[in-house]
Coordinates of C-alpha atoms in Angstrom, one line a residue:
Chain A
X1 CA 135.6 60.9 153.1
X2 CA 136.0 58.7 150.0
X3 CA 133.8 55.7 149.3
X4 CA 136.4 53.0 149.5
X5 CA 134.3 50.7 147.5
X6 CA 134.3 53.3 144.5
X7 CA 137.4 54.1 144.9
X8 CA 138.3 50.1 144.6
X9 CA 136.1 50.1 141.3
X10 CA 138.1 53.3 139.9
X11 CA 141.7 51.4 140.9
X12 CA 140.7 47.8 139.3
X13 CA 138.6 49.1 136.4
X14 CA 140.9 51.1 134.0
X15 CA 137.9 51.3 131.6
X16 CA 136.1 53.3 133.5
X17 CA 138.0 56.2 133.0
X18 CA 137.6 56.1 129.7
X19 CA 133.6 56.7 129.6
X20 CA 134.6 59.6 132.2
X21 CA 133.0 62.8 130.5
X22 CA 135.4 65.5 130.1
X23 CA 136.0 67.5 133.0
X24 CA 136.2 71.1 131.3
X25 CA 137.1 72.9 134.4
X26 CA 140.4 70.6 135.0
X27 CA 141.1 70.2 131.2
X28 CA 141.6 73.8 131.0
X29 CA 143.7 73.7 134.5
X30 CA 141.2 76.0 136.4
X31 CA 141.1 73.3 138.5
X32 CA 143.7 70.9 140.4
X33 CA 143.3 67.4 138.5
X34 CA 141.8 65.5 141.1
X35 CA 138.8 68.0 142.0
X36 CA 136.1 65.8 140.2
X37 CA 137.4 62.6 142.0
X38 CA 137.3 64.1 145.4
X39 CA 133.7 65.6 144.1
X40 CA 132.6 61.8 143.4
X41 CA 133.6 61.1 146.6
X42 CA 131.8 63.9 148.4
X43 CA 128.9 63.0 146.5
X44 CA 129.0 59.3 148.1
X45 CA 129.8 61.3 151.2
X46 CA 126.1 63.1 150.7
X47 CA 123.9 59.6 149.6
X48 CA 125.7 58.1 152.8
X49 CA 124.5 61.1 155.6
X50 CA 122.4 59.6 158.5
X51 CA 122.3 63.0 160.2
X52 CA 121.5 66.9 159.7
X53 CA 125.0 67.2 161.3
X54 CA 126.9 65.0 158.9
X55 CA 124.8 67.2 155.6
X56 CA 126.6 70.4 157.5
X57 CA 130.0 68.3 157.4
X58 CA 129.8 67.5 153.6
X59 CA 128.8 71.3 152.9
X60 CA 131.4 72.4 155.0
X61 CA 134.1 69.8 152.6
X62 CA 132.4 70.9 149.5
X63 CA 133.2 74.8 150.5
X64 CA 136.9 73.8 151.3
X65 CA 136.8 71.8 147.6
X66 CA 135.6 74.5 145.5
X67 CA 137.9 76.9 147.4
X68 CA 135.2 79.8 147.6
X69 CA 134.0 81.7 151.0
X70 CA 130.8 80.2 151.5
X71 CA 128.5 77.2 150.8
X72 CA 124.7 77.9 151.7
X73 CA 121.9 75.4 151.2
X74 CA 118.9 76.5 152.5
X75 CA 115.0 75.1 152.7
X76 CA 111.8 76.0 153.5
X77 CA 108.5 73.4 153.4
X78 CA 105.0 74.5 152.8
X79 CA 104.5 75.1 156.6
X80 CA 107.1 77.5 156.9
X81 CA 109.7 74.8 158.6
X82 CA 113.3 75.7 157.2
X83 CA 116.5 74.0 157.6
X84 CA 119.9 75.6 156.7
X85 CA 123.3 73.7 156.1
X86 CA 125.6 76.6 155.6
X87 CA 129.5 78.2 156.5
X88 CA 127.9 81.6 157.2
X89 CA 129.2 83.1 160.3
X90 CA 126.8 82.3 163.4
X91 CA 126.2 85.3 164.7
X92 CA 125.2 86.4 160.7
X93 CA 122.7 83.5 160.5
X94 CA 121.2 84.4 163.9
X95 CA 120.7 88.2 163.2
X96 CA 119.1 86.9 159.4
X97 CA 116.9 84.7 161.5
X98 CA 116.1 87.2 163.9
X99 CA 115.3 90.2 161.9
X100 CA 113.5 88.2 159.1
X101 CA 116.1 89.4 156.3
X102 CA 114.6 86.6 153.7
X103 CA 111.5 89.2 152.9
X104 CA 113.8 91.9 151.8
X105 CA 117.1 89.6 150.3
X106 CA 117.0 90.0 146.9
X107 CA 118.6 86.5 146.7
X108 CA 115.4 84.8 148.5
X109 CA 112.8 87.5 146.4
X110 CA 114.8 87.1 143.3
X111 CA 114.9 83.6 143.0
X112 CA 111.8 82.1 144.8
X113 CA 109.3 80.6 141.8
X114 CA 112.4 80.5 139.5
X115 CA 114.1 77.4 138.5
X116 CA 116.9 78.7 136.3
X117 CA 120.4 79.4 138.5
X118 CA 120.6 82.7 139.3
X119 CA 124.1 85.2 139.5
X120 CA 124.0 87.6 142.1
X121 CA 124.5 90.0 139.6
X122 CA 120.9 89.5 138.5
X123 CA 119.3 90.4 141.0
X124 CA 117.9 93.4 142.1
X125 CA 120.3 95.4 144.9
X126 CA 118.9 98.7 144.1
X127 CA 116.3 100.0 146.8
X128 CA 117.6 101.1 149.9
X129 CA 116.5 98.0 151.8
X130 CA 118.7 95.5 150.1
X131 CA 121.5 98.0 149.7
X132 CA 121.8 98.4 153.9
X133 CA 120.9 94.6 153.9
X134 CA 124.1 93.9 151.5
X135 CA 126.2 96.5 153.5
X136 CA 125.5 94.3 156.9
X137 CA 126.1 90.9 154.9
X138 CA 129.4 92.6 153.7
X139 CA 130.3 93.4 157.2
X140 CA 129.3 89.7 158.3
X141 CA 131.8 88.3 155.8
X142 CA 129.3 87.4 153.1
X143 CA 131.4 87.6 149.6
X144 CA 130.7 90.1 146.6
X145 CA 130.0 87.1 143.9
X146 CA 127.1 84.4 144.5
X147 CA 125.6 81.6 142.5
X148 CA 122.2 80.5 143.7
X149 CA 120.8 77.7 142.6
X150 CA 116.9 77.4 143.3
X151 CA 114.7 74.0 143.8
X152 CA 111.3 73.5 143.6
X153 CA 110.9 70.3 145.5
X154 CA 108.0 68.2 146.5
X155 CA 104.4 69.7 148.1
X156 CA 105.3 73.2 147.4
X157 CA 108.9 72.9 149.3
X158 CA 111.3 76.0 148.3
X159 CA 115.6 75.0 148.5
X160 CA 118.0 77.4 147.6
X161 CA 122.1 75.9 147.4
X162 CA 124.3 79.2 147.0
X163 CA 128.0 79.4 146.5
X164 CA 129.4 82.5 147.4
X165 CA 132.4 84.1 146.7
X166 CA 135.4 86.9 147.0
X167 CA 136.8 88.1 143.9
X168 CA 136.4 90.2 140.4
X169 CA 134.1 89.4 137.7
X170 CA 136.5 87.8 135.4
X171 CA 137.5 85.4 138.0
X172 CA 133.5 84.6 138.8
X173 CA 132.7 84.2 135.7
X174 CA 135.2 81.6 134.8
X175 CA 134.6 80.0 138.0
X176 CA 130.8 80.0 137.7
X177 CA 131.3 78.9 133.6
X178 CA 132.9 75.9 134.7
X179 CA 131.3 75.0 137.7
X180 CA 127.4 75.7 137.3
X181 CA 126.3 72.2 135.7
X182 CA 127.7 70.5 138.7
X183 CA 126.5 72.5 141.0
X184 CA 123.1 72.2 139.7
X185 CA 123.2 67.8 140.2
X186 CA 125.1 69.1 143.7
X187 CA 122.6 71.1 144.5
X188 CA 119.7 68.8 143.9
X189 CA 121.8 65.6 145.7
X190 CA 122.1 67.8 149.0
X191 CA 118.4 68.7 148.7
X192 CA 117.1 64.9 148.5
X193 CA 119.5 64.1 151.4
X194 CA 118.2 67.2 153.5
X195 CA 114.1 65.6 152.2
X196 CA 115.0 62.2 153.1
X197 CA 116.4 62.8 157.0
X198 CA 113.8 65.4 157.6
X199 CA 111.2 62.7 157.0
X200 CA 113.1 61.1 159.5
X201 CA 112.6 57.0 159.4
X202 CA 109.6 57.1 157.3
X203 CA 112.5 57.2 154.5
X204 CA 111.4 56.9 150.7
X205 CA 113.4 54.5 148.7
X206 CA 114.9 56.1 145.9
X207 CA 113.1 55.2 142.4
X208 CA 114.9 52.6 141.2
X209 CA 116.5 52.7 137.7
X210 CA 113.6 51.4 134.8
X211 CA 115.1 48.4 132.1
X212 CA 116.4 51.1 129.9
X213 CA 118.6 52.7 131.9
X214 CA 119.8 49.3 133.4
X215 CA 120.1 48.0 129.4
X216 CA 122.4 51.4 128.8
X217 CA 124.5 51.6 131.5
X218 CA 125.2 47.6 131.7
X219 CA 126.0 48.4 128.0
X220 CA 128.8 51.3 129.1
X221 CA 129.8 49.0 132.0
X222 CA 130.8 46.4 129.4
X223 CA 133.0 48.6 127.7
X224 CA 130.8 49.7 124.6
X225 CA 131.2 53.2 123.0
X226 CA 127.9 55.2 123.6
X227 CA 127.3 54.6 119.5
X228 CA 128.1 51.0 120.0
X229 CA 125.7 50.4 122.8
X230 CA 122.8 52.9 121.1
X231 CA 123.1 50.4 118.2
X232 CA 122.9 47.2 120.6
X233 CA 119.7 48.5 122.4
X234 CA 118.7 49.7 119.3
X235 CA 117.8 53.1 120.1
X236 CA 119.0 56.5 118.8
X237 CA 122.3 57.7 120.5
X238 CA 120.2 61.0 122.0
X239 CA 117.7 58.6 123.3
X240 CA 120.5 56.4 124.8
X241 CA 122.1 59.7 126.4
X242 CA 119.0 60.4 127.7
X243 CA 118.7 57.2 129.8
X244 CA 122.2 57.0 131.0
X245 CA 121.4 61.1 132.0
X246 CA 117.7 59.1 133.8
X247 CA 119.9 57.0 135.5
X248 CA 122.8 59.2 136.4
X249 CA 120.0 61.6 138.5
X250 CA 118.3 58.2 139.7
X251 CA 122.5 57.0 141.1
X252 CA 123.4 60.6 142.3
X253 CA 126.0 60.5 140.2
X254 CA 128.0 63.3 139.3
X255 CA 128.8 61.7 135.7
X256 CA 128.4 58.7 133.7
X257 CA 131.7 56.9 135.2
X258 CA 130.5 57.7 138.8
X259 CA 126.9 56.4 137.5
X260 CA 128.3 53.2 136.4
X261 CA 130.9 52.8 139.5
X262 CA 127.5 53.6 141.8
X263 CA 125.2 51.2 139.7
X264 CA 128.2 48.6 140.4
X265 CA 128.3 48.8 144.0
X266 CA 124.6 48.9 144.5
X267 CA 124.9 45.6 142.5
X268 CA 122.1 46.7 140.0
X269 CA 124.1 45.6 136.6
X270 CA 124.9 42.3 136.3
X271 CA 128.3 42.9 133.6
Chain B
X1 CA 119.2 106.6 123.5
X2 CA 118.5 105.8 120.3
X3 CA 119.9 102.4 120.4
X4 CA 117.2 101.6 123.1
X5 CA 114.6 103.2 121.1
X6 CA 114.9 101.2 118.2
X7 CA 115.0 98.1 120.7
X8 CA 112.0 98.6 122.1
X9 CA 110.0 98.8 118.5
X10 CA 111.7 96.3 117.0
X11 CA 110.0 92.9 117.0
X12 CA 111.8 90.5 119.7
X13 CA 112.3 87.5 122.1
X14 CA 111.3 87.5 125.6
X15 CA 112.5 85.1 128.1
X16 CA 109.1 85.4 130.6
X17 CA 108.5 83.7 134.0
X18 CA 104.6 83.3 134.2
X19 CA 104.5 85.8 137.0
X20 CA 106.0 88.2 134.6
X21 CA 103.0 88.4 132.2
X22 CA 101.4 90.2 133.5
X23 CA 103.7 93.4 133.0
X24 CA 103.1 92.3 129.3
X25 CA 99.4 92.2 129.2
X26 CA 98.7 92.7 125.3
X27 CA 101.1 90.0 124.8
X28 CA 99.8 87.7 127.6
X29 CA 96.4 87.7 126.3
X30 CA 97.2 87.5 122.5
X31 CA 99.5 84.4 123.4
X32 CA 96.7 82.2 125.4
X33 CA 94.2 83.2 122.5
X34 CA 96.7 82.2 119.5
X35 CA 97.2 79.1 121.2
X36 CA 93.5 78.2 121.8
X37 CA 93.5 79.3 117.6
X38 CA 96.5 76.6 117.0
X39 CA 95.6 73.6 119.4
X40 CA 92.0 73.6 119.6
X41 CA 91.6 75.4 116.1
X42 CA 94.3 74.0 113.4
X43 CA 95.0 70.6 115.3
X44 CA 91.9 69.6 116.6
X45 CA 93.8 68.5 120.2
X46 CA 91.6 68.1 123.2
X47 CA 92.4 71.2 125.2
X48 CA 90.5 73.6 127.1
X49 CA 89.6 76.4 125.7
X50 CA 88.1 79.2 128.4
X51 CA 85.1 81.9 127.8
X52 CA 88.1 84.9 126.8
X53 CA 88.8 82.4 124.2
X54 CA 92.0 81.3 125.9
X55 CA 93.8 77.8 126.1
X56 CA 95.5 77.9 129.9
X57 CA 96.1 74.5 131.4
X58 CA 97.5 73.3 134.7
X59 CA 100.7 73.6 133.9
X60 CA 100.7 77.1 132.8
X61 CA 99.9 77.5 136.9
X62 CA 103.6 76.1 137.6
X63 CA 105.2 79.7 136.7
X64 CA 106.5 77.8 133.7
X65 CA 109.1 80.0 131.6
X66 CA 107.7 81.1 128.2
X67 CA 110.1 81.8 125.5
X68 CA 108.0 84.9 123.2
X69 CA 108.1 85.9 119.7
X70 CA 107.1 90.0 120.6
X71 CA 105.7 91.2 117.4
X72 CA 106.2 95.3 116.7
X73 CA 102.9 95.9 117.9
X74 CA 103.4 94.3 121.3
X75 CA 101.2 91.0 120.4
X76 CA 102.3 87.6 120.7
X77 CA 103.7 86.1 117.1
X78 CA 105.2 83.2 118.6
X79 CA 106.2 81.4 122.0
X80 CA 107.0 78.1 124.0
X81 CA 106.9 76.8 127.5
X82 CA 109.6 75.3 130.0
X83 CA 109.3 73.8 132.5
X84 CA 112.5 72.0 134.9
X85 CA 112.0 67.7 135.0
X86 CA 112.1 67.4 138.4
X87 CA 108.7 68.9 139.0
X88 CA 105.4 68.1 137.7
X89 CA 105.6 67.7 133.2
X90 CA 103.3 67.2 130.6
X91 CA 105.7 64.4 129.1
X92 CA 106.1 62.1 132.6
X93 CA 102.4 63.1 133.1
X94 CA 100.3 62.1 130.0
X95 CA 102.9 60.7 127.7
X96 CA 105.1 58.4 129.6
X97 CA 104.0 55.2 127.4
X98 CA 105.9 57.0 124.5
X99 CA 109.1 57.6 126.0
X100 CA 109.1 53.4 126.9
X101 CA 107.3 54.3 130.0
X102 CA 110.4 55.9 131.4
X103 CA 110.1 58.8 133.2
X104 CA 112.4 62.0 132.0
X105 CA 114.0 63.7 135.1
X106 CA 117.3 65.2 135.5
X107 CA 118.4 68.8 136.7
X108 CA 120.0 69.2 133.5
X109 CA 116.7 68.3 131.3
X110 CA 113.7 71.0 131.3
X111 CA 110.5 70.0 128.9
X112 CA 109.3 72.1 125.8
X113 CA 105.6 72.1 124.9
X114 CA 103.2 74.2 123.6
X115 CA 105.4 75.5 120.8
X116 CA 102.8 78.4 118.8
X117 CA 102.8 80.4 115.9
X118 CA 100.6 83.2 115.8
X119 CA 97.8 82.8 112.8
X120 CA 100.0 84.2 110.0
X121 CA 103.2 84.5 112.0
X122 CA 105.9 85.5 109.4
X123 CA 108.3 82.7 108.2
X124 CA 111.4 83.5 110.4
X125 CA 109.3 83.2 113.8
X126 CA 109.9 79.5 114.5
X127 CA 113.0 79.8 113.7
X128 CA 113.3 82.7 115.7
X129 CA 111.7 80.0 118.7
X130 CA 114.2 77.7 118.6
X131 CA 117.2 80.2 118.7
X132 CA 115.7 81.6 122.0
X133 CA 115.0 77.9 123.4
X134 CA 118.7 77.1 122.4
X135 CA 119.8 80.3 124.6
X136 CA 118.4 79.2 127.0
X137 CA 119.3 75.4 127.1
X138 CA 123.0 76.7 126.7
X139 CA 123.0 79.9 128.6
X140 CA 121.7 77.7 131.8
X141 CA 123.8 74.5 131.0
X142 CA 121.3 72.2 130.4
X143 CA 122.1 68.5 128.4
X144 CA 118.4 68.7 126.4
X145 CA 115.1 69.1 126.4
X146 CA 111.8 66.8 126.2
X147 CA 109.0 68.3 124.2
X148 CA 105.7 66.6 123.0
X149 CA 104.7 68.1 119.6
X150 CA 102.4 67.9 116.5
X151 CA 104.5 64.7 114.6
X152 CA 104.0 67.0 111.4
X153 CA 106.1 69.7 113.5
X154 CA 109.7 67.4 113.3
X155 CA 109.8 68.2 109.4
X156 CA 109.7 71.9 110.4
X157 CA 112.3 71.4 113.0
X158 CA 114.7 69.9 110.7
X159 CA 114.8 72.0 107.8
X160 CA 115.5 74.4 110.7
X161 CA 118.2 72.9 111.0
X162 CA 117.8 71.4 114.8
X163 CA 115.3 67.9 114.6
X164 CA 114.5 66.7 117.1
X165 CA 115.3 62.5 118.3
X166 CA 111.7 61.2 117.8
X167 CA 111.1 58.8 121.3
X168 CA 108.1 58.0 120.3
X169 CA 104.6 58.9 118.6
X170 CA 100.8 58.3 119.3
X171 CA 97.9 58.8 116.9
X172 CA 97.8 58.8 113.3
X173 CA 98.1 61.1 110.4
X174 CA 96.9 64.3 111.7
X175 CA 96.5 63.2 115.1
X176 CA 100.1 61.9 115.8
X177 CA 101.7 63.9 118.6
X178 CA 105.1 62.8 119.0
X179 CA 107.7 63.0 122.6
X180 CA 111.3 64.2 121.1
X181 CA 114.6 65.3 122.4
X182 CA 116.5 68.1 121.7
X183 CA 120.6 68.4 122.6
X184 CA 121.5 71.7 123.3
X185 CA 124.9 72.2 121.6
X186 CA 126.5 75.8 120.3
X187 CA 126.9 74.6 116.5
X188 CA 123.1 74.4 116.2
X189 CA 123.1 78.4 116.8
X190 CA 125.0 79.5 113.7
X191 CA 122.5 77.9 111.0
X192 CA 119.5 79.1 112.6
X193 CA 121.1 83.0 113.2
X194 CA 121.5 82.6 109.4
X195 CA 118.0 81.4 108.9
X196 CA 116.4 83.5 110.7
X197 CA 118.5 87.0 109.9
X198 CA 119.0 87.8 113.4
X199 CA 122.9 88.5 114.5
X200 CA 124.4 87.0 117.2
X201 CA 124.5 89.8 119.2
X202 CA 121.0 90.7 119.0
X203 CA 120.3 87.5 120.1
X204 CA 122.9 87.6 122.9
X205 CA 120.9 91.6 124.1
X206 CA 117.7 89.4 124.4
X207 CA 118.9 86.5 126.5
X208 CA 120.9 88.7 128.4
X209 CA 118.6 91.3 129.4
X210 CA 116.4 88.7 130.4
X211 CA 118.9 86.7 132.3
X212 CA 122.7 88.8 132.7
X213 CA 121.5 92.0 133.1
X214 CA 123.1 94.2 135.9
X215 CA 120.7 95.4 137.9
X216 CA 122.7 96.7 140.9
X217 CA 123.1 100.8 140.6

């Protein structure tokens, strides 16, 4: 499931590690050190899918990963055609689908025209529909907790990538604390994936990365400090952070070591 | 009770999704005519200004997410827009050239414009502003934002306390309009909750009742 070709970057390139950002959730131990490579290498897992069926695989790793219940990404175009790459039980997804349950789930209502990630715990579970509609989810094995992460994609296309979950508040919120920015480059990765095999062959290269972001990450690949390499390109070190962050999104990276090793293999800095 | 009493008549920030406004209407309507006062009126920009006396432009269509200065009386005293980098902005739009024609998109980025003060807006408002938009930034987990802004604006900013990184500028004198970036980061919050007078719990209430509260009976 690891890109080998990464992974060779990460074993003969000891500076690499060094530009790593800190990883906050394994700093603090919530996490098994570790988590963020095997992340890296899902993510290279994602930008490598040929097939619907392989995007179900990855989701299906990235549940097992993050060690929670359930993984949903879900999409729906501006014709009404949706797509869903998710752990839910089966016969769950099939009785959703069947009784139309995304008018009345206050996940869907609650977080279609939003772009901010949502908590479960936001929403509103109130009337009676959604409270029988959560008593049947409950039953189905849908957790308590849930993050949901919503996308406003191209042409008026709606994704939403959920992580759901089993526990108390405390343990959510430390879980959701440390986990919600890279869920949100996650999320987006999966939903460009999902865009790119629906269009089928009539794929759409990727943009590629503008001189600036090529100048600032060739500078990090050489082994410059961010302030180093802001003063080399001559450029504030905000502005600097804001190309390597261009360029990061543009490499589906999950930080800026991963954007570097991915900018590496691609061959698009010449260090 | 009381608590919620005094809440509700106090002057505060509102975290607003555009389909929201409506539930707001006195504020909706004062906000789009205080703006049409600022950018057509005090700056001279080339907006468009409609026959309620209102400046609304496409992007106020998007269900951008206004950040509003409520004043007592339930009119608008202050407020800016976001909107997330990945869709449609007014920086990647119309202002590319100043940001070395690179386009601004990440998950983690979401662009500021149309940063208002009503006419006569008492002194603490902007500051007030930028507290709610650094809330946000942080609440959500976002790296920065983009904005494009009045140049004459980054003084303002920066005896705030939070300056923006100036990417770039067009125009001249009173015309400049300038693309910036600001980082979100938690030691920008404690100077401007001392600027502006407002406690860090109050400002916690707002962004949580907008965003955290618990809805479920």
């Amino acid at each position: 499931m690891v890109c080998r070709r990464c992974l060779n970057i990460w074993m003969t390139q000891p500076w690499l590690q060094r530009l790593s950002w800190p990883i906050r959730a394994e700093e603090s131990g919530i996490r098994p050190s570790g988590t963020s490579r095997r992340l890296e290498g899902l993510i290279d897992t994602i930008h490598q899918a040929q097939t619907l069926e392989e995007l179900q695989a990855v989701i299906i790793s990235l549940r097992d990963l993050y060690e929670v219940e359930h993984l949903i990404y879900h999409s729906v175009n501006s014709t009404g055609q949706q797509y869903a790459a998710l752990t839910y039980d089966p016969t769950w997804v099939e009785k959703y689908t069947a009784d139309r349950f995304e008018r009345i789930d206050p996940v869907v209502q609650g977080c279609y025209q939003r772009f901010n990630p949502v908590d479960w715990k936001q929403l509103d579970w109130s009337t009676k529909s959604s409270r029988e509609f959560l008593e049947e989810a409950r039953t189905a094995g849908v957790g308590n907790q849930g993050l949901s992460v919503p996308i406003r994609g191209p042409s008026g296309q709606f994704a939403l990538f959920t992580v759901n979950h089993r526990c108390d508040d405390p343990a959510w919120r430390k879980f959701s604390r440390h986990s919600v920015q890279e869920l949100l480059l996650v999320a987006h990765y999966v939903n460009q994936k999902a865009l790119e095999l629906e269009r089928g062959t009539d794929v759409v290269p990727g943009q590629p990365l503008s001189p600036r972001e090529t100048d600032a990450l060739t500078m990090l690949a050489l082994g410059y400090s961010r302030a180093r390499a802001a003063e080399r390109l001559n450029i504030s070190e905000h502005t600097l952070r804001v190309y390597i962050e261009g360029a990061r999104f543009k490499l589906g990276a999950l930080n800026t070591t991963h954007a570097v090793a991915r900018a590496l293999v691609k061959g698009l800095l010449v260090v | 009770m009381i608590a919620s009493y005094a809440i509700t008549e106090a002057p505060l920030l509102r975290y607003l999704y555009a389909d929201a406004l409506s539930t707001y209407p006195k504020l909706r309507d004062t906000m789009f005519r205080d703006r049409a006062a600022q950018f057509k009126g005090r700056l001279g920009w080339d907006v468009h200004v409609n026959r309620a006396g209102e400046e609304r432009d496409e992007y106020d269509l998007m269900n951008p997410l206004y950040v509003i200065w409520q004043q007592p009386d339930g009119s608008h005293g202050g407020s800016m827009r976001f909107l997330p980098t990945l869709g449609r902005t007014m920086v990647n739009d119309h202002f590319s050239d100043l940001s070395d024609g690179q386009n601004i998109e990440s998950p983690l980025i979401w662009e500021c414009t149309r940063f208002c003060l009503a006419p006569g807006a008492a002194a603490k408002v902007s500051g007030a502003l930028m507290l709610g938009g650094l809330e946000l930034g942080l609440g959500h987990h976002l790296t920065h934002a983009v904005g494009v802004f009045d140049h004459r604006m980054v003084r303002v900013y920066r005896r705030l306390g939070w300056g923006p990184t100036v990417m770039g500028s067009t125009g001249q004198g009173r015309d400049a309009i300038s693309v910036g970036l600001w980082e979100f980061t938690p030691v920008i919050r404690t100077g401007l909750l001392q600027r502006t007078g407002i406690g860090r719990d109050v400002s916690r209430h707002w962004y949580d009742r907008a965003f955290n509260a618990c809805k479920s009976a």
